[in-house]
mmCIF file of C-alpha atoms in Angstrom:
data_model
loop_
_atom_site.group_PDB
_atom_site.id
_atom_site.type_symbol
_atom_site.label_atom_id
_atom_site.label_comp_id
_atom_site.label_asym_id
_atom_site.label_seq_id
_atom_site.Cartn_x
_atom_site.Cartn_y
_atom_site.Cartn_z
ATOM 1 C CA MET A 12 0.080 0.255 -0.165
ATOM 2 C CA SER A 13 2.680 2.405 1.089
ATOM 3 C CA THR A 14 6.162 2.754 2.460
ATOM 4 C CA CYS A 15 4.743 5.086 5.010
ATOM 5 C CA LEU A 16 2.966 2.243 6.879
ATOM 6 C CA SER A 17 4.602 -0.103 9.286
ATOM 7 C CA ASP A 18 4.739 -3.833 8.638
ATOM 8 C CA VAL A 19 1.853 -4.469 10.781
ATOM 9 C CA GLU A 20 -0.216 -1.625 9.053
ATOM 10 C CA ASN A 21 0.655 -3.418 6.002
ATOM 11 C CA ALA A 22 -0.522 -6.605 7.017
ATOM 12 C CA VAL A 23 -3.821 -5.597 8.527
ATOM 13 C CA ILE A 24 -5.115 -2.838 5.575
ATOM 14 C CA GLY A 25 -2.659 -3.583 2.748
ATOM 15 C CA ASP A 26 -3.961 -6.902 1.799
ATOM 16 C CA PHE A 27 -6.474 -6.571 -0.759
ATOM 17 C CA VAL A 28 -9.268 -9.028 -1.996
ATOM 18 C CA HIS A 29 -9.688 -9.638 -5.680
ATOM 19 C CA LEU A 30 -12.725 -8.269 -7.287
ATOM 20 C CA GLU A 31 -13.936 -11.512 -8.567
ATOM 21 C CA ALA A 32 -13.868 -12.894 -5.094
ATOM 22 C CA ILE A 33 -15.978 -9.896 -3.765
ATOM 23 C CA GLN A 34 -18.305 -10.553 -6.737
ATOM 24 C CA SER A 35 -18.746 -14.233 -5.906
ATOM 25 C CA CYS A 36 -19.657 -13.337 -2.278
ATOM 26 C CA GLU A 37 -22.095 -10.586 -3.487
ATOM 27 C CA ARG A 38 -23.975 -13.295 -5.696
ATOM 28 C CA GLU A 39 -24.360 -15.448 -2.781
ATOM 29 C CA TYR A 40 -25.533 -12.606 -0.509
ATOM 30 C CA GLU A 41 -28.084 -11.223 -3.293
ATOM 31 C CA GLN A 42 -29.431 -14.798 -3.683
ATOM 32 C CA ARG A 43 -29.589 -15.144 0.023
ATOM 33 C CA LEU A 44 -31.263 -12.026 0.488
ATOM 34 C CA ALA A 45 -33.887 -12.608 -2.320
ATOM 35 C CA ALA A 46 -34.769 -16.239 -0.977
ATOM 36 C CA ASN A 47 -35.054 -14.681 2.511
ATOM 37 C CA SER A 48 -32.545 -17.226 3.837
ATOM 38 C CA MET A 49 -29.587 -14.853 5.018
ATOM 39 C CA THR A 50 -27.286 -16.529 7.448
ATOM 40 C CA VAL A 51 -24.726 -14.792 9.751
ATOM 41 C CA GLU A 52 -21.635 -16.823 7.895
ATOM 42 C CA VAL A 53 -22.759 -15.442 4.350
ATOM 43 C CA LYS A 54 -23.099 -11.955 5.617
ATOM 44 C CA PHE A 55 -20.145 -12.008 7.338
ATOM 45 C CA THR A 56 -18.130 -13.317 4.532
ATOM 46 C CA TYR A 57 -19.511 -10.497 2.073
ATOM 47 C CA ALA A 58 -18.781 -7.896 4.529
ATOM 48 C CA TRP A 59 -15.268 -8.952 5.228
ATOM 49 C CA HIS A 60 -14.558 -9.173 1.430
ATOM 50 C CA LEU A 61 -16.244 -5.813 1.094
ATOM 51 C CA ILE A 62 -13.933 -4.209 3.866
ATOM 52 C CA LYS A 63 -10.635 -5.995 2.417
ATOM 53 C CA SER A 64 -11.672 -4.280 -0.828
ATOM 54 C CA GLN A 65 -9.193 -1.835 -2.248
ATOM 55 C CA TYR A 66 -12.167 0.636 -2.982
ATOM 56 C CA LYS A 67 -13.585 2.878 -0.323
ATOM 57 C CA ASN A 68 -17.257 2.361 -1.158
ATOM 58 C CA ASP A 69 -16.937 -1.046 -0.858
ATOM 59 C CA THR A 70 -14.990 -0.670 2.799
ATOM 60 C CA THR A 71 -17.864 1.694 3.884
ATOM 61 C CA LYS A 72 -20.526 -1.017 2.740
ATOM 62 C CA GLY A 73 -18.720 -3.641 4.443
ATOM 63 C CA ILE A 74 -18.586 -1.755 7.702
ATOM 64 C CA GLY A 75 -22.215 -1.175 7.485
ATOM 65 C CA LEU A 76 -22.864 -4.931 7.003
ATOM 66 C CA MET A 77 -20.686 -5.851 9.638
ATOM 67 C CA SER A 78 -22.229 -3.160 12.107
ATOM 68 C CA GLU A 79 -25.551 -5.267 11.556
ATOM 69 C CA LEU A 80 -23.888 -8.445 13.016
ATOM 70 C CA VAL A 81 -22.601 -6.979 16.096
ATOM 71 C CA LYS A 82 -26.240 -7.896 17.728
ATOM 72 C CA HIS A 83 -25.319 -11.487 17.450
ATOM 73 C CA LYS A 84 -23.022 -13.515 19.843
ATOM 74 C CA ASP A 85 -19.782 -13.332 18.466
ATOM 75 C CA GLN A 86 -19.193 -9.703 18.693
ATOM 76 C CA ARG A 87 -15.284 -9.528 19.024
ATOM 77 C CA ASP A 88 -14.590 -10.658 15.410
ATOM 78 C CA PHE A 89 -17.352 -8.341 13.854
ATOM 79 C CA LEU A 90 -16.288 -5.370 16.003
ATOM 80 C CA TYR A 91 -12.430 -5.971 15.126
ATOM 81 C CA TYR A 92 -13.271 -5.902 11.151
ATOM 82 C CA ILE A 93 -15.631 -3.015 11.681
ATOM 83 C CA ALA A 94 -12.333 -1.202 13.289
ATOM 84 C CA VAL A 95 -9.996 -2.261 10.428
ATOM 85 C CA GLY A 96 -12.438 -0.801 7.934
ATOM 86 C CA TYR A 97 -12.598 2.465 9.477
ATOM 87 C CA TYR A 98 -8.639 2.546 10.004
ATOM 88 C CA LYS A 99 -8.290 1.738 6.079
ATOM 89 C CA LEU A 100 -10.601 4.727 5.278
ATOM 90 C CA GLU A 101 -8.690 6.946 7.816
ATOM 91 C CA VAL A 102 -5.242 5.830 6.374
ATOM 92 C CA SER A 103 -6.691 6.279 2.722
ATOM 93 C CA THR A 104 -7.728 9.750 3.428
ATOM 94 C CA TRP A 105 -4.596 10.639 5.182
ATOM 95 C CA MET A 106 -2.437 8.985 2.138
ATOM 96 C CA GLU A 107 -4.699 11.104 -0.281
ATOM 97 C CA VAL A 108 -4.473 14.529 1.293
ATOM 98 C CA GLU A 109 -0.888 13.954 1.696
ATOM 99 C CA GLY A 110 -0.452 12.939 -1.968
ATOM 100 C CA ARG A 111 -1.941 16.207 -2.924
ATOM 101 C CA ASN A 112 -0.103 18.220 -0.439
ATOM 102 C CA ARG A 113 3.103 16.848 -1.802
ATOM 103 C CA LYS A 114 1.663 17.626 -5.525
ATOM 104 C CA LYS A 115 0.788 21.046 -4.309
ATOM 105 C CA GLY A 116 4.209 21.527 -2.711
ATOM 106 C CA SER A 117 6.076 20.484 -5.930
ATOM 107 C CA ALA A 118 4.056 22.730 -8.037
ATOM 108 C CA GLU A 119 4.836 25.777 -5.790
ATOM 109 C CA LYS A 120 8.377 25.173 -5.567
ATOM 110 C CA LYS A 121 8.426 24.991 -9.540
ATOM 111 C CA GLU A 122 6.442 28.256 -9.804
ATOM 112 C CA GLY A 123 8.710 29.880 -7.034
ATOM 113 C CA GLY A 124 11.790 28.881 -9.318
ATOM 114 C CA ARG A 125 10.093 30.421 -12.367
ATOM 115 C CA ARG A 126 9.562 33.767 -10.718
ATOM 116 C CA GLU A 127 13.196 33.999 -9.310
ATOM 117 C CA GLU A 128 14.540 33.261 -12.590
ATOM 118 C CA GLY A 129 12.185 35.917 -14.126
ATOM 119 C CA SER A 130 13.218 38.663 -11.527
#
């Protein structure tokens, strides 16, 4: 994901699930939902795959689904993945802002150099 992240952070949030795996879980989830035969396991698996996606919208959707599962008995696992999802979103947002700041800083340095040359 980034060299700015520690090994632990990369292990937790830098490992993405392939789109095909997410789509497969989504099909299972949608079929169960349509048949009114949803299980905690199917919902958890789909939510986990969404949280492990590289896309923010998927992660956000996964957090929402996982949050619905918190009322069930094994809350610790659900809460852990909710936390991972929120952490991913925060790091991703931070990295986007840092990237924009670096680009802006580079542009300002170039512009400053041009002004000095023109003086």
